[in-house]
XYZ file of N, CA and C in Angstrom:
540
model
N -0.031 -5.205 19.885
C 1.195 -5.793 18.861
C -0.684 -5.305 16.729
N 0.812 -4.672 17.307
C 0.056 -4.253 15.480
C -0.024 -5.671 14.534
N -1.406 -5.235 14.073
C -2.018 -6.245 13.387
C -1.457 -5.752 11.504
N -1.987 -6.737 10.428
C -2.826 -6.101 9.693
C -4.308 -6.586 9.993
N -5.808 -5.656 8.716
C -6.402 -5.346 9.327
C -7.821 -4.585 8.034
N -8.685 -5.430 7.914
C -9.233 -4.975 6.479
C -9.382 -3.359 7.108
N -10.300 -2.783 6.018
C -9.625 -1.284 7.474
C -11.547 -1.342 7.939
N -11.663 -0.760 8.836
C -12.121 -0.008 9.067
C -12.425 1.365 10.665
N -13.891 1.330 10.616
C -13.980 2.746 10.857
C -13.485 3.474 12.079
N -12.899 2.602 12.816
C -12.589 2.454 14.391
C -11.331 3.559 14.791
N -10.518 3.518 13.743
C -8.904 4.022 13.316
C -9.400 4.999 12.652
N -10.367 6.150 12.963
C -10.271 7.242 12.067
C -9.989 8.041 12.219
N -9.845 8.620 13.766
C -8.897 9.925 13.880
C -7.327 9.311 14.003
N -7.489 8.017 14.496
C -6.011 7.908 13.929
C -5.445 7.919 12.180
N -6.377 7.262 11.235
C -6.322 7.942 10.165
C -6.176 8.870 9.865
N -6.613 9.813 10.446
C -6.857 11.498 9.321
C -6.163 12.128 10.121
N -4.988 11.346 11.127
C -4.839 11.612 11.770
C -2.682 11.392 10.666
N -2.884 10.465 9.715
C -1.597 10.206 9.349
C -1.618 11.601 7.972
N -2.926 11.218 7.527
C -3.272 11.053 5.905
C -2.592 13.203 6.875
N -2.354 14.098 7.618
C -2.003 15.181 8.012
C -0.542 15.766 7.928
N 0.275 13.725 8.175
C 1.544 14.434 8.682
C 1.776 14.096 6.563
N 1.131 13.309 6.249
C 1.605 12.557 4.564
C 1.527 14.180 3.809
N 0.635 14.924 4.499
C 0.271 15.936 3.363
C 1.332 17.188 4.074
N 1.513 17.114 5.142
C 2.895 17.910 5.387
C 4.028 17.368 5.253
N 3.726 16.345 4.468
C 6.134 15.511 4.035
C 5.674 16.452 2.648
N 4.246 16.217 1.830
C 4.087 16.935 0.349
C 5.057 16.191 -0.686
N 6.089 16.940 -1.324
C 6.725 16.471 -2.242
C 6.105 15.755 -3.111
N 6.425 14.914 -4.263
C 5.540 14.602 -5.208
C 5.023 13.699 -5.155
N 5.477 12.976 -3.972
C 3.608 11.898 -4.230
C 2.649 12.237 -4.141
N 2.024 13.728 -3.186
C 0.651 14.093 -2.937
C 0.319 14.712 -4.204
N 0.827 14.694 -5.781
C 1.023 14.826 -6.993
C 0.575 13.716 -7.614
N 1.394 12.658 -8.027
C 1.254 11.820 -8.262
C 0.699 10.819 -7.915
N 0.602 9.307 -8.940
C -0.937 8.698 -8.418
C -0.523 6.925 -7.749
N 0.287 7.678 -6.822
C 0.218 6.667 -5.674
C -1.911 6.049 -5.060
N -1.664 5.044 -4.317
C -2.595 4.811 -3.338
C -3.370 5.657 -2.930
N -2.107 5.878 -2.056
C -3.107 7.542 -0.981
C -3.356 8.267 -1.690
N -1.982 9.331 -2.677
C -2.361 10.784 -3.559
C -3.699 10.470 -3.216
N -4.483 8.884 -4.715
C -5.855 9.628 -4.919
C -6.876 9.096 -4.519
N -6.334 8.907 -2.920
C -6.956 8.204 -2.229
C -7.429 9.410 -1.474
N -6.778 10.481 -1.589
C -7.099 11.828 -0.514
C -7.270 13.454 -1.732
N -6.963 12.762 -2.664
C -8.050 13.772 -4.445
C -9.549 13.396 -3.856
N -9.710 12.268 -3.935
C -11.651 12.068 -3.844
C -12.006 11.511 -2.906
N -11.592 11.047 -1.795
C -12.014 11.371 -0.643
C -11.228 12.224 0.252
N -10.240 13.322 0.902
C -10.274 14.000 1.533
C -9.981 14.719 1.512
N -11.698 15.742 0.597
C -12.798 16.559 1.161
C -14.072 15.481 2.360
N -13.997 14.453 1.936
C -15.670 13.990 2.841
C -15.060 13.300 3.753
N -13.146 12.443 4.411
C -12.696 11.756 5.552
C -13.708 13.203 6.785
N -13.205 14.030 6.689
C -13.695 14.467 8.349
C -15.114 13.720 8.856
N -15.921 13.899 8.749
C -17.318 13.473 8.784
C -17.498 11.953 8.957
N -17.448 11.001 9.752
C -17.753 10.053 10.495
C -18.402 9.672 9.487
N -19.634 9.871 8.545
C -20.735 9.469 7.157
C -19.239 9.051 5.814
N -18.700 10.445 5.529
C -18.027 10.318 5.133
C -16.664 9.072 4.990
N -16.162 9.049 6.465
C -15.190 8.004 6.282
C -15.318 6.845 6.184
N -16.980 6.532 6.145
C -17.902 5.186 6.435
C -17.972 4.477 5.103
N -18.098 6.046 4.384
C -17.683 5.847 2.911
C -16.949 5.109 2.180
N -15.778 5.423 3.326
C -14.163 5.756 1.807
C -14.494 4.273 2.413
N -14.151 3.987 3.764
C -14.213 2.386 4.186
C -14.342 1.346 3.204
N -15.836 1.545 3.181
C -16.598 1.101 2.754
C -16.121 1.285 0.938
N -16.184 2.004 0.353
C -15.359 1.532 -0.629
C -14.000 1.167 -1.019
N -12.690 1.159 -0.183
C -11.607 0.919 -0.319
C -12.324 -0.575 -0.647
N -12.622 -1.774 0.862
C -12.920 -2.994 0.956
C -13.542 -3.218 0.373
N -14.492 -2.475 -1.473
C -14.887 -2.718 -2.297
C -13.602 -3.236 -3.236
N -12.838 -1.943 -2.506
C -12.346 -2.535 -4.093
C -11.195 -3.343 -4.729
N -11.617 -4.943 -3.836
C -10.938 -6.328 -3.728
C -12.372 -6.808 -5.190
N -12.894 -6.253 -5.155
C -14.207 -6.963 -6.355
C -13.356 -6.490 -7.349
N -13.556 -7.165 -8.467
C -13.516 -6.866 -9.934
C -14.300 -5.814 -10.363
N -15.824 -5.922 -10.768
C -16.571 -4.922 -11.522
C -16.215 -2.742 -9.892
N -16.243 -2.928 -8.573
C -15.825 -1.809 -8.057
C -14.590 -1.290 -7.320
N -13.611 -0.420 -9.091
C -13.192 -0.075 -8.477
C -12.539 1.005 -9.502
N -10.996 2.706 -9.053
C -11.559 3.755 -9.190
C -11.555 3.037 -11.423
N -11.383 3.871 -12.209
C -11.227 3.813 -13.547
C -9.787 3.097 -13.970
N -9.639 2.088 -14.791
C -7.835 2.487 -14.618
C -7.128 1.510 -13.465
N -7.222 1.328 -12.427
C -6.866 0.475 -11.398
C -7.553 -1.091 -11.975
N -5.992 -1.956 -11.663
C -6.805 -3.177 -10.977
C -7.985 -3.338 -9.019
N -8.332 -4.704 -9.418
C -8.066 -4.658 -8.106
C -7.392 -5.338 -7.434
N -8.032 -5.271 -5.942
C -6.774 -4.695 -4.720
C -6.979 -5.386 -3.766
N -6.785 -6.315 -3.159
C -7.434 -6.187 -1.531
C -6.600 -5.581 -0.906
N -7.254 -4.205 -0.225
C -6.057 -3.297 1.044
C -5.859 -3.901 2.351
N -4.947 -4.178 3.114
C -5.088 -4.023 4.149
C -4.360 -2.945 5.396
N -5.122 -2.478 5.674
C -4.531 -1.746 7.019
C -3.677 -2.457 8.314
N -2.395 -1.956 8.293
C -1.401 -2.740 9.850
C -2.162 -1.350 11.369
N -3.076 -1.693 12.056
C -2.888 -0.575 12.972
C -2.894 -1.045 14.224
N -1.804 -0.896 15.000
C -1.620 -1.498 16.977
C -3.142 0.020 17.212
N -3.993 -1.591 18.157
C -5.272 -1.318 18.606
C -6.025 -0.360 17.255
N -5.768 1.167 17.844
C -6.864 1.759 17.071
C -5.700 2.941 16.746
N -4.793 2.633 16.169
C -3.838 3.052 15.905
C -3.373 2.758 14.191
N -3.424 3.820 14.214
C -3.399 3.668 12.499
C -1.498 3.427 12.135
N -1.486 2.433 11.344
C 0.658 2.855 11.694
C 0.723 2.541 9.941
N -0.498 1.563 8.794
C 0.292 1.895 7.320
C -0.569 0.936 6.561
N -0.287 1.045 5.632
C -1.290 0.293 4.498
C -0.900 -0.977 3.859
N -1.185 -2.128 2.848
C -0.517 -2.716 1.913
C -1.334 -2.595 1.419
N -0.859 -2.308 -0.058
C -2.158 -3.418 -1.351
C -1.598 -4.600 -1.810
N -2.734 -5.878 -2.043
C -2.397 -6.361 -2.860
C -3.274 -6.740 -3.825
N -2.065 -6.220 -5.706
C -2.911 -6.213 -7.342
C -3.407 -7.890 -7.577
N -4.881 -7.987 -7.771
C -4.937 -9.368 -8.497
C -4.603 -9.575 -9.435
N -3.736 -8.501 -10.085
C -3.420 -9.494 -11.808
C -1.973 -7.602 -11.814
N -1.340 -8.417 -12.721
C -0.209 -7.303 -13.077
C -0.644 -7.278 -14.548
N -1.023 -6.219 -14.698
C -1.050 -5.768 -15.917
C 0.681 -4.692 -16.271
N 1.088 -3.813 -17.727
C 1.881 -4.171 -19.170
C 2.649 -2.533 -17.757
N 1.952 -1.815 -17.478
C 2.187 -0.819 -16.131
C 3.062 -1.403 -15.011
N 2.689 -2.135 -14.672
C 2.483 -2.449 -12.950
C 3.282 -3.942 -12.911
N 4.130 -4.362 -14.391
C 4.815 -5.300 -14.918
C 6.096 -4.462 -15.221
N 6.560 -3.375 -15.391
C 7.589 -2.372 -16.136
C 7.577 -1.424 -15.226
N 6.948 -1.105 -13.837
C 6.777 0.458 -13.360
C 6.332 0.435 -11.361
N 5.151 -0.233 -11.958
C 4.297 -0.635 -10.449
C 4.746 -1.176 -9.577
N 4.892 -3.011 -10.075
C 4.436 -3.314 -8.989
C 3.058 -4.856 -8.896
N 3.004 -5.347 -7.668
C 1.990 -6.195 -7.473
C 1.557 -5.478 -6.057
N 2.334 -5.101 -5.309
C 2.120 -5.308 -3.680
C 2.638 -3.832 -3.757
N 1.942 -2.084 -3.135
C 2.409 -1.552 -2.629
C 2.062 -1.319 -1.000
N 3.477 -0.023 -0.694
C 2.944 -0.274 0.537
C 3.431 1.178 0.877
N 2.912 1.811 1.991
C 2.568 3.273 3.511
C 2.952 2.568 4.538
N 3.948 3.786 4.894
C 3.658 4.020 6.912
C 3.755 5.238 7.255
N 2.835 5.709 7.855
C 2.042 7.059 8.313
C 4.423 7.379 8.303
N 4.573 9.040 8.510
C 5.366 8.912 8.038
C 6.102 9.373 10.151
N 5.455 8.924 11.087
C 5.909 9.137 12.941
C 5.791 7.830 12.996
N 5.670 6.645 11.961
C 6.119 5.067 12.347
C 6.630 4.590 11.777
N 7.596 5.339 10.922
C 8.313 4.363 10.367
C 9.653 4.788 10.901
N 10.830 3.822 10.109
C 12.198 3.480 11.097
C 11.730 2.134 11.673
N 11.181 1.567 12.602
C 10.886 0.701 12.560
C 9.813 -0.563 12.759
N 10.685 -0.683 11.677
C 9.626 -1.703 11.573
C 8.435 -2.285 10.616
N 8.134 -1.563 10.794
C 6.515 -1.885 10.589
C 5.915 -2.242 8.815
N 7.155 -1.805 8.282
C 7.328 -2.083 6.141
C 7.614 -3.671 6.039
N 8.636 -4.099 7.496
C 9.233 -5.265 6.873
C 7.916 -5.325 6.641
N 7.251 -5.695 8.683
C 6.072 -6.522 9.017
C 5.193 -6.769 8.165
N 4.415 -5.763 8.331
C 3.916 -5.826 6.858
C 3.687 -6.439 5.202
N 4.992 -6.530 4.664
C 5.345 -6.819 4.021
C 5.447 -8.441 3.926
N 6.175 -8.852 5.108
C 6.395 -10.646 5.398
C 5.028 -10.829 5.929
N 3.817 -10.133 6.603
C 2.754 -10.693 6.478
C 2.074 -10.404 5.309
N 2.022 -9.561 4.641
C 1.131 -9.473 3.451
C 1.781 -10.867 2.417
N 1.864 -10.975 2.090
C 2.662 -12.664 1.391
C 2.524 -14.199 1.205
N 1.907 -14.166 2.627
C 0.611 -15.098 2.105
C -0.476 -14.907 1.830
N -0.818 -13.858 1.920
C -2.358 -13.795 0.329
C -2.067 -14.144 -0.375
N -1.184 -12.716 -1.155
C -0.047 -12.521 -2.360
C -0.238 -14.864 -2.818
N -0.073 -15.719 -2.414
C 0.308 -17.111 -2.060
C -1.308 -17.114 -2.256
N -1.868 -16.876 -1.549
C -2.936 -17.629 -1.423
C -3.946 -17.197 -2.915
N -3.696 -16.233 -3.189
C -4.225 -15.855 -4.357
C -3.154 -16.642 -6.184
N -2.579 -17.342 -6.063
C -1.740 -18.216 -6.538
C -0.219 -17.239 -7.108
N 0.338 -16.152 -6.360
C 1.445 -15.758 -6.379
C 2.606 -16.657 -5.612
N 3.538 -17.747 -7.128
C 5.024 -17.768 -5.752
C 5.753 -16.487 -6.253
N 5.512 -15.615 -6.318
C 6.682 -14.437 -6.449
C 5.773 -13.723 -6.707
N 6.362 -12.178 -6.333
C 6.141 -10.927 -6.427
C 6.995 -9.792 -7.375
N 6.222 -8.856 -7.840
C 6.967 -8.287 -8.293
C 6.354 -7.064 -7.044
N 8.012 -6.311 -6.319
C 7.552 -4.631 -5.935
C 8.927 -4.280 -6.694
N 8.440 -2.695 -6.357
C 9.514 -1.930 -7.417
C 9.273 -0.442 -5.956
N 11.200 -0.208 -6.062
C 11.563 1.514 -5.577
C 12.187 2.204 -6.393
N 10.975 3.195 -6.016
C 12.872 4.293 -6.677
C 14.284 4.098 -5.778
N 15.048 3.892 -7.144
C 16.188 3.760 -6.697
C 17.061 4.404 -5.193
N 16.612 5.138 -5.411
C 17.163 6.356 -4.708
C 16.727 6.259 -2.611
N 15.158 5.248 -2.725
C 14.108 5.118 -2.115
C 15.765 4.068 -0.696
N 16.246 4.645 0.446
C 16.952 3.229 0.538
C 16.252 2.280 2.145
N 15.361 3.284 2.106
C 13.640 2.198 3.447
C 13.794 1.591 2.182
N 12.932 1.985 1.392
C 12.350 1.156 0.452
C 13.005 -0.460 -0.050
N 13.964 -0.301 -0.826
C 14.663 -1.176 -0.736
C 15.277 -2.845 0.385
N 15.667 -1.753 1.288
C 16.341 -2.701 2.774
C 15.055 -3.728 2.840
N 13.857 -2.768 3.353
C 12.322 -3.606 3.367
C 12.410 -4.493 2.726
N 12.120 -4.772 0.814
C 11.893 -5.793 -0.372
C 13.110 -6.243 -0.237
N 14.422 -6.496 0.840
C 15.317 -6.924 0.323
C 15.028 -8.329 2.004
N 14.920 -7.264 2.320
C 15.363 -8.147 3.950
C 13.659 -8.750 4.221
N 12.538 -8.958 2.887
C 11.752 -10.591 2.915
C 12.136 -11.038 1.262
N 13.658 -10.998 1.038
C 13.957 -11.748 0.426
C 13.367 -11.739 -1.275
N 13.759 -10.346 -1.465
C 13.612 -9.312 -2.702
C 14.942 -9.859 -3.739
N 14.519 -9.947 -4.710
C 15.705 -10.121 -5.493
C 15.889 -9.147 -6.194
N 16.145 -9.123 -7.068
C 16.750 -7.705 -7.794
C 17.328 -7.603 -9.118
N 15.801 -8.187 -9.481
C 16.291 -8.690 -11.388
C 16.337 -6.972 -12.699
N 16.536 -5.645 -12.199
C 17.088 -4.546 -13.121
C 16.597 -3.290 -12.814
N 16.878 -2.916 -12.836
C 16.654 -0.844 -12.752
C 15.433 -0.976 -14.552
N 14.843 0.372 -14.108
C 13.952 0.474 -15.218
C 13.157 1.889 -15.296
N 14.634 3.013 -15.938
C 14.559 3.726 -15.316
C 14.508 5.270 -13.825
N 13.963 5.568 -12.927
C 14.360 5.310 -11.769
C 13.843 4.010 -10.490
N 13.052 3.168 -11.275
C 12.180 2.575 -10.736
C 13.784 1.009 -10.709
N 13.497 0.726 -9.549
C 14.608 -0.746 -9.518
C 13.188 -1.268 -9.129
N 13.584 -2.704 -9.698
C 11.961 -3.983 -9.843
C 12.937 -5.492 -8.824
N 11.857 -5.497 -8.589
C 12.050 -6.838 -7.620
C 11.729 -8.099 -7.567
N 11.637 -8.980 -7.172
C 10.955 -11.020 -7.575
C 10.944 -10.636 -6.140
N 9.731 -11.215 -5.059
C 10.293 -12.170 -3.885
C 8.685 -12.375 -4.025
N 10.032 -14.164 -3.288
C 8.246 -15.811 -3.442
C 8.004 -15.029 -2.214
N 7.479 -15.443 -1.657
C 5.269 -15.730 -1.240
C 5.593 -16.796 -0.950
N 6.075 -17.410 -0.403
C 6.319 -18.341 0.567
C 7.858 -18.382 1.458
N 7.877 -19.112 2.478
C 9.758 -18.935 3.416
C 10.730 -19.737 2.016
N 11.339 -20.041 2.475
C 12.382 -20.318 1.126
C 13.299 -21.529 2.710
C-alpha cells in the first residue's frame, strides 16, 4: 500500500525511472522552477551513481532545516510517496509563505510520476500531508495550480480546497488542514 515517507536511497532505481518519465514528458516544466526541474538541473548528472544519489537524498532531507536549502527557497519538508520500493511521487510542504508563494506558488507542491497518474495518488498524498501542515501550525494552506490543469484542480477540490481567485494563469485554493 502506498505511503508517504522520508526520502530514502531504497527507491533509487524506481526514482531514476520516474525522472526518465518526467524528461520524456518534457514540456515547460523542465525549464521551469518546479522543485523537480531544479533538482534535475542540480543533481541529474550525479543520480547515476549510488553515492551521488545518497548525497541527493541527504540534501533533500536537509532542506527541512532553515540553514540548508537552495538560495531563494524556503525550508520545506519533502516526503516521497512510495509503494514498497516503487517511487510514485513527492509532496513538499514549505514551512512559511513568501510574497511569491502567497501570489503564485502556494505552501504545498506535489508531483506524480507520469505512469502513476490518474490513480488517486495525488489526492492520497495531499490528504496524508495535510496533518503535517496542521502540526506546523497551519489551519489552512494555499495550494495553486494552472487554470488548465484539470487533474490538479480535482485533487485540490476533493481535499476541501476553496477557490479564492485566479491570478494570471494560476488558480489559488485554500485547503483546511483538518477534516471538517
